[in-house]
Tab-separated table of C-alpha atoms in Angstrom:
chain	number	residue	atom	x	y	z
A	1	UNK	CA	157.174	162.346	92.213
A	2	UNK	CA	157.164	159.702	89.428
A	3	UNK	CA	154.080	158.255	91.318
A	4	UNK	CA	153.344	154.744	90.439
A	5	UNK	CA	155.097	153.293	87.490
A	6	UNK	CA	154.604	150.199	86.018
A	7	UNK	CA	156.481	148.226	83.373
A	8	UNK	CA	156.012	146.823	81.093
A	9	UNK	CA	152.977	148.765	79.344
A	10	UNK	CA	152.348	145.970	76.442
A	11	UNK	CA	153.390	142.516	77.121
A	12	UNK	CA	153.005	139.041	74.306
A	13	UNK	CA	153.410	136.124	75.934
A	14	UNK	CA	153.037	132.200	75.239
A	15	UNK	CA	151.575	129.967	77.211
A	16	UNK	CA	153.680	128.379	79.598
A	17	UNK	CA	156.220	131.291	79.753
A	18	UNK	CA	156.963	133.029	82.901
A	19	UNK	CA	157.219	136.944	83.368
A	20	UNK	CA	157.464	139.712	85.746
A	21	UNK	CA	155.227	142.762	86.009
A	22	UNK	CA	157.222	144.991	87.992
A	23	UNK	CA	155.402	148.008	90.082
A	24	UNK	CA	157.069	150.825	92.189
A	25	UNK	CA	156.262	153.684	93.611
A	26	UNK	CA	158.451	156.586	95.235
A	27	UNK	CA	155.475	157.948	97.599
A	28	UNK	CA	156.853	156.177	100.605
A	29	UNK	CA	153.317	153.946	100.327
A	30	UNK	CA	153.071	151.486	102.928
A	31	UNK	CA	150.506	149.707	101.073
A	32	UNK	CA	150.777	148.225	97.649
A	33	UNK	CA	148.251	145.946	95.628
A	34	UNK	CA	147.753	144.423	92.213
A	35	UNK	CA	144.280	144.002	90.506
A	36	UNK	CA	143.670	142.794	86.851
A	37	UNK	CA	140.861	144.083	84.752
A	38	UNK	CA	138.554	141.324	82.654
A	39	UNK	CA	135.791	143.068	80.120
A	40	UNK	CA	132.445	143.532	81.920
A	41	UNK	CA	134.185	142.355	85.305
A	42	UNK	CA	135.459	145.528	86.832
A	43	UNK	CA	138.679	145.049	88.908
A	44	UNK	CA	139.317	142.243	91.407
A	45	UNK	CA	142.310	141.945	93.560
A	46	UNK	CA	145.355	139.621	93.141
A	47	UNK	CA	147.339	140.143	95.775
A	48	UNK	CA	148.405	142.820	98.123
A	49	UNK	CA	151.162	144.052	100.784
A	50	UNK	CA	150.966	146.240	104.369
A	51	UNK	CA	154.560	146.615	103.909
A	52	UNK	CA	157.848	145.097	103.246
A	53	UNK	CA	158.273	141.570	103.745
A	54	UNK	CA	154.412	141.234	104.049
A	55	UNK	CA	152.127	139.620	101.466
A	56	UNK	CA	148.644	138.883	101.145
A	57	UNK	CA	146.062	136.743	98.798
A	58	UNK	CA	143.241	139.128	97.381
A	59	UNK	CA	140.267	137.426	95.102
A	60	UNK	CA	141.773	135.933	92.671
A	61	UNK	CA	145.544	134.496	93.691
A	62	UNK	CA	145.969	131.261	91.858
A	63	UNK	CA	148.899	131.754	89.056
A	64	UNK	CA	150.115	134.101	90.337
A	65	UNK	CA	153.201	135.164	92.920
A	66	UNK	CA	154.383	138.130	94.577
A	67	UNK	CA	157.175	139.319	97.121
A	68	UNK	CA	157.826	143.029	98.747
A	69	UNK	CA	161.321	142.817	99.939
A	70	UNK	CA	161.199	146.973	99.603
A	71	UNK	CA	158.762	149.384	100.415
A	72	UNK	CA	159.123	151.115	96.732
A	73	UNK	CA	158.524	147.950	94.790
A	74	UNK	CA	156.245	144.994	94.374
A	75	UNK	CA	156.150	142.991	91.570
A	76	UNK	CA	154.017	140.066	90.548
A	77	UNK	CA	155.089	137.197	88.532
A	78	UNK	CA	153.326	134.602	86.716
A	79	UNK	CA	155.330	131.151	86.476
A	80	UNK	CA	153.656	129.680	83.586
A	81	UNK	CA	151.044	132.060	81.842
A	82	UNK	CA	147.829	130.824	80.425
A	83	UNK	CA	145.550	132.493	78.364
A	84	UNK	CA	143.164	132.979	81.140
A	85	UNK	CA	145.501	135.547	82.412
A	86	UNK	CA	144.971	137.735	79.261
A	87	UNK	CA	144.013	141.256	80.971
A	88	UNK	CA	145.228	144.202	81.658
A	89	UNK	CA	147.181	144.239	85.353
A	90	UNK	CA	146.815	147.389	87.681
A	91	UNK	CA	149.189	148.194	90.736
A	92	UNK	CA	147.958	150.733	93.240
A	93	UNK	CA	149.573	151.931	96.393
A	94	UNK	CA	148.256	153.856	99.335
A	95	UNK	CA	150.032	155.594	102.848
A	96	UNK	CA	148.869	153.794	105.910
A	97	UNK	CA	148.019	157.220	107.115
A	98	UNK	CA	145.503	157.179	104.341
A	99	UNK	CA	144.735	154.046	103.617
A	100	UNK	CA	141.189	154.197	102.222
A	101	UNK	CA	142.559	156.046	98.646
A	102	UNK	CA	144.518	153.845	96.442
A	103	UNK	CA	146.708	155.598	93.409
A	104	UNK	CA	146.658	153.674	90.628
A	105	UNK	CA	150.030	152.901	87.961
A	106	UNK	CA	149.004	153.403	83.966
A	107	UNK	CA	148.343	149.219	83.966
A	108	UNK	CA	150.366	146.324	82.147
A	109	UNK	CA	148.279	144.622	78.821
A	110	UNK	CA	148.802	141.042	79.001
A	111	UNK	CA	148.147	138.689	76.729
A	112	UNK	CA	148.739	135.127	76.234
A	113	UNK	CA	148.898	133.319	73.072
B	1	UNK	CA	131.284	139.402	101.855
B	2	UNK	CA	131.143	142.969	99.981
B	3	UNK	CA	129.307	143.571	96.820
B	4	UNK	CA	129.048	146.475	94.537
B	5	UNK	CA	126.906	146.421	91.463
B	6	UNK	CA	126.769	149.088	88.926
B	7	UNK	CA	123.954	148.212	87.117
B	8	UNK	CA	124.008	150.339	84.041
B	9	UNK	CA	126.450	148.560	81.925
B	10	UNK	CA	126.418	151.643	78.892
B	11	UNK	CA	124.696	155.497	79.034
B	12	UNK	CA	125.045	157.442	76.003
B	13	UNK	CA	123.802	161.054	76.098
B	14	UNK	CA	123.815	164.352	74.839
B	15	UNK	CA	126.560	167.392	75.454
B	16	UNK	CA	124.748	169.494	78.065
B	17	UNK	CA	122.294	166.817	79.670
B	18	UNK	CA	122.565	165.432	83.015
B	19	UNK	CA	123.357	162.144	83.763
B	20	UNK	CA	123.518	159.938	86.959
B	21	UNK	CA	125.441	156.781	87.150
B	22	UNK	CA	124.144	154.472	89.769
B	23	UNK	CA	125.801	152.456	92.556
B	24	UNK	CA	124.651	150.048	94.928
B	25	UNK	CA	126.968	148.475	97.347
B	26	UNK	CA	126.252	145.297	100.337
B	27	UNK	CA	129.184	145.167	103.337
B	28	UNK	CA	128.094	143.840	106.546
B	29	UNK	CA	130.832	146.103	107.860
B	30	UNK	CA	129.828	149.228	110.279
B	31	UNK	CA	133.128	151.424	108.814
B	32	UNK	CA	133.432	151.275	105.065
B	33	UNK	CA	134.930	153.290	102.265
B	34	UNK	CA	133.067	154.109	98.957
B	35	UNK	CA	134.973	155.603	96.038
B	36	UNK	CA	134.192	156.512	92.479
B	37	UNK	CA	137.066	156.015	90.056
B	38	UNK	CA	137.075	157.452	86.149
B	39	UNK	CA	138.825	155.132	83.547
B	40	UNK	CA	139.112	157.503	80.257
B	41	UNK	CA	139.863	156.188	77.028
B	42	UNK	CA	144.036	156.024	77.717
B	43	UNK	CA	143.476	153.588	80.455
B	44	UNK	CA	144.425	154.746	83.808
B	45	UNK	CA	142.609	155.095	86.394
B	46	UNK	CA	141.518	158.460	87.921
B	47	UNK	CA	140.565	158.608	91.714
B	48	UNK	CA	137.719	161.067	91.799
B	49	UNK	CA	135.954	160.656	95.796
B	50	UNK	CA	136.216	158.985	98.646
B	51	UNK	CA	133.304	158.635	100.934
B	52	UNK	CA	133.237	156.930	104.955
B	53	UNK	CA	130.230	155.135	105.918
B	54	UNK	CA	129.947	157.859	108.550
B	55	UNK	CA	129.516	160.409	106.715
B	56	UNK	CA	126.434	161.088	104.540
B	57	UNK	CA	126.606	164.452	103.630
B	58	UNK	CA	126.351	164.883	99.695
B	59	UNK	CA	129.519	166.297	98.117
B	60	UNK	CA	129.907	168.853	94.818
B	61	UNK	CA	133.260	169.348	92.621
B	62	UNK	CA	132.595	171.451	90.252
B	63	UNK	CA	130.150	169.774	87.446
B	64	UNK	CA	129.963	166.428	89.492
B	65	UNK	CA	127.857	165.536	92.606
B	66	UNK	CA	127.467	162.884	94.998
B	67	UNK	CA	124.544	161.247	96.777
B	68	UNK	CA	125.149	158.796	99.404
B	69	UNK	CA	122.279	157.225	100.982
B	70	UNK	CA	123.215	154.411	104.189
B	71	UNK	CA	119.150	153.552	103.976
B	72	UNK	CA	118.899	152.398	99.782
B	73	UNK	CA	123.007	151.263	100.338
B	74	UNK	CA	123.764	153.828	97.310
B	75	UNK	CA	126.422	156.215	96.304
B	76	UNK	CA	125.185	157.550	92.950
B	77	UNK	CA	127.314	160.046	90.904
B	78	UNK	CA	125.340	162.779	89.453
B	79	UNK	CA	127.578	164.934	86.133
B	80	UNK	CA	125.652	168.466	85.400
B	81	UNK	CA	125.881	169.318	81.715
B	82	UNK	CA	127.880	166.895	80.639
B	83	UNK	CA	130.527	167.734	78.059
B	84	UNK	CA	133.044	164.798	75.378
B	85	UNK	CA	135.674	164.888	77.790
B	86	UNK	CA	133.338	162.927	80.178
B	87	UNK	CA	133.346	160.057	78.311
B	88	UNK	CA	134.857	157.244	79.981
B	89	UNK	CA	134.397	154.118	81.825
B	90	UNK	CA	133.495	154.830	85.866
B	91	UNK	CA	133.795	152.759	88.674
B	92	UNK	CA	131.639	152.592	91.863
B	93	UNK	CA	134.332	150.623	94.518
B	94	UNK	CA	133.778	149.099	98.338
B	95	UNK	CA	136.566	148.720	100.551
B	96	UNK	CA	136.147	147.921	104.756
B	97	UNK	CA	138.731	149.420	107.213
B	98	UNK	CA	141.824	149.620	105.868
B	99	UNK	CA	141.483	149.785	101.696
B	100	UNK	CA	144.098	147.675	100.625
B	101	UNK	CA	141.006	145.550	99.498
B	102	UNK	CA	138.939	147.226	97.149
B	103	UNK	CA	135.855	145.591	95.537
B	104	UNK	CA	134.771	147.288	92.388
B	105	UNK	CA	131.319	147.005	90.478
B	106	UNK	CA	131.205	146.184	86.608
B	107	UNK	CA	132.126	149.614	85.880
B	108	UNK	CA	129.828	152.409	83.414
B	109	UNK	CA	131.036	153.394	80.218
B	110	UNK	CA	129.518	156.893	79.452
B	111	UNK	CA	129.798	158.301	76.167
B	112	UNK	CA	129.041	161.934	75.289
B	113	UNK	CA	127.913	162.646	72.198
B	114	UNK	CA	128.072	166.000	70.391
């Protein structure tokens, strides 16, 4: 098992352009989530999904958008980046049978110019 | 709404001295999860316990404890003669029923000295 991959690992962007952080995972995971990571902040959550077709707002949702049309992947997409959204972007996944451990990808860095 | 805080933002020690990273959480939820996460210096995240609210008996892996205490809301994370490779960044996180929303403290960056 690949576990959770996430591309890209470095990302430039200017403000105002859109991108894509994609996320998959080939554990079968019902449950998939994104969380960014600020200095001194720890992580807070973006969004998550219970499973395909099903999306939820975490902490901090605004700017960004996501969709799960398959159970292996989940990406999030920003539609016009602003440097506020410089940080590094985790997705984690977990079985509903064990829902209480999430595996983590290797993270996106993001920055915005 | 859930809180943790991690109130030690840096620890630097010794090789071979013990060192306890603190964690203090706030849920008004009956079932919760607490987990402690390493972040070494390459970035990902390594899951390293998971703790229910119903269960307070302390845990040992190896060098590393656990001490989770329902009465003081804490979950400290004890490492016994610490060594370089423990040097990282470690997070104390809260989730209720169902984790797919984890709250994470500030995080703990632990450097080991030689």
């Amino acid at each position: 098992n690949a576990g959770v991959t996430q591309t890209p690992k470095f990302q430039v962007l200017k403000t105002g352009q859109s991108m894509t952080l994609q996320c998959a995972q080939d554990m079968n995971h019902e449950y998939m989530s994104w969380y960014r990571q600020d200095p001194g902040m720890g992580l807070r959550l973006i969004h998550y999904s219970v499973g395909a077709g099903i999306t939820d707002q975490g902490e901090v949702p605004n700017g960004y958008n996501v969709s799960r049309s398959t159970t292996e992947d989940f990406p999030l997409r920003l539609l016009s980046a602003a440097p506020s959204q410089t940080s590094v972007y985790f997705c984690a996944s977990s079985h509903h049978l064990d829902t209480d451990t999430q595996y983590f990808g290797p993270g996106t860095r993001l920055t915005v110019l | 709404a859930q809180k943790v805080t991690q109130a030690q933002t840096e620890i630097s020690v010794v090789e071979k001295e013990d060192v306890t990273l603190d964690c203090v959480y706030e849920t008004r939820d009956t079932t919760y999860y607490l987990f402690w996460y390493k972040q070494p210096p390459s970035g990902e995240l390594v899951f390293l316990i998971r703790r229910n609210s119903f269960d307070e008996q302390n845990e040992i892996s190896g060098r590393y404890s656990w001490n989770f205490q329902k009465s003081t809301s804490s979950f400290n994370f004890t490492i016994t003669a610490s060594q370089v490779v423990d040097s990282a960044v470690y997070f104390c996180a809260l989730s209720g029923e169902g984790a797919q929303k984890l709250v994470f403290g500030q995080g703990t960056r632990l450097t080991i000295n030689p």
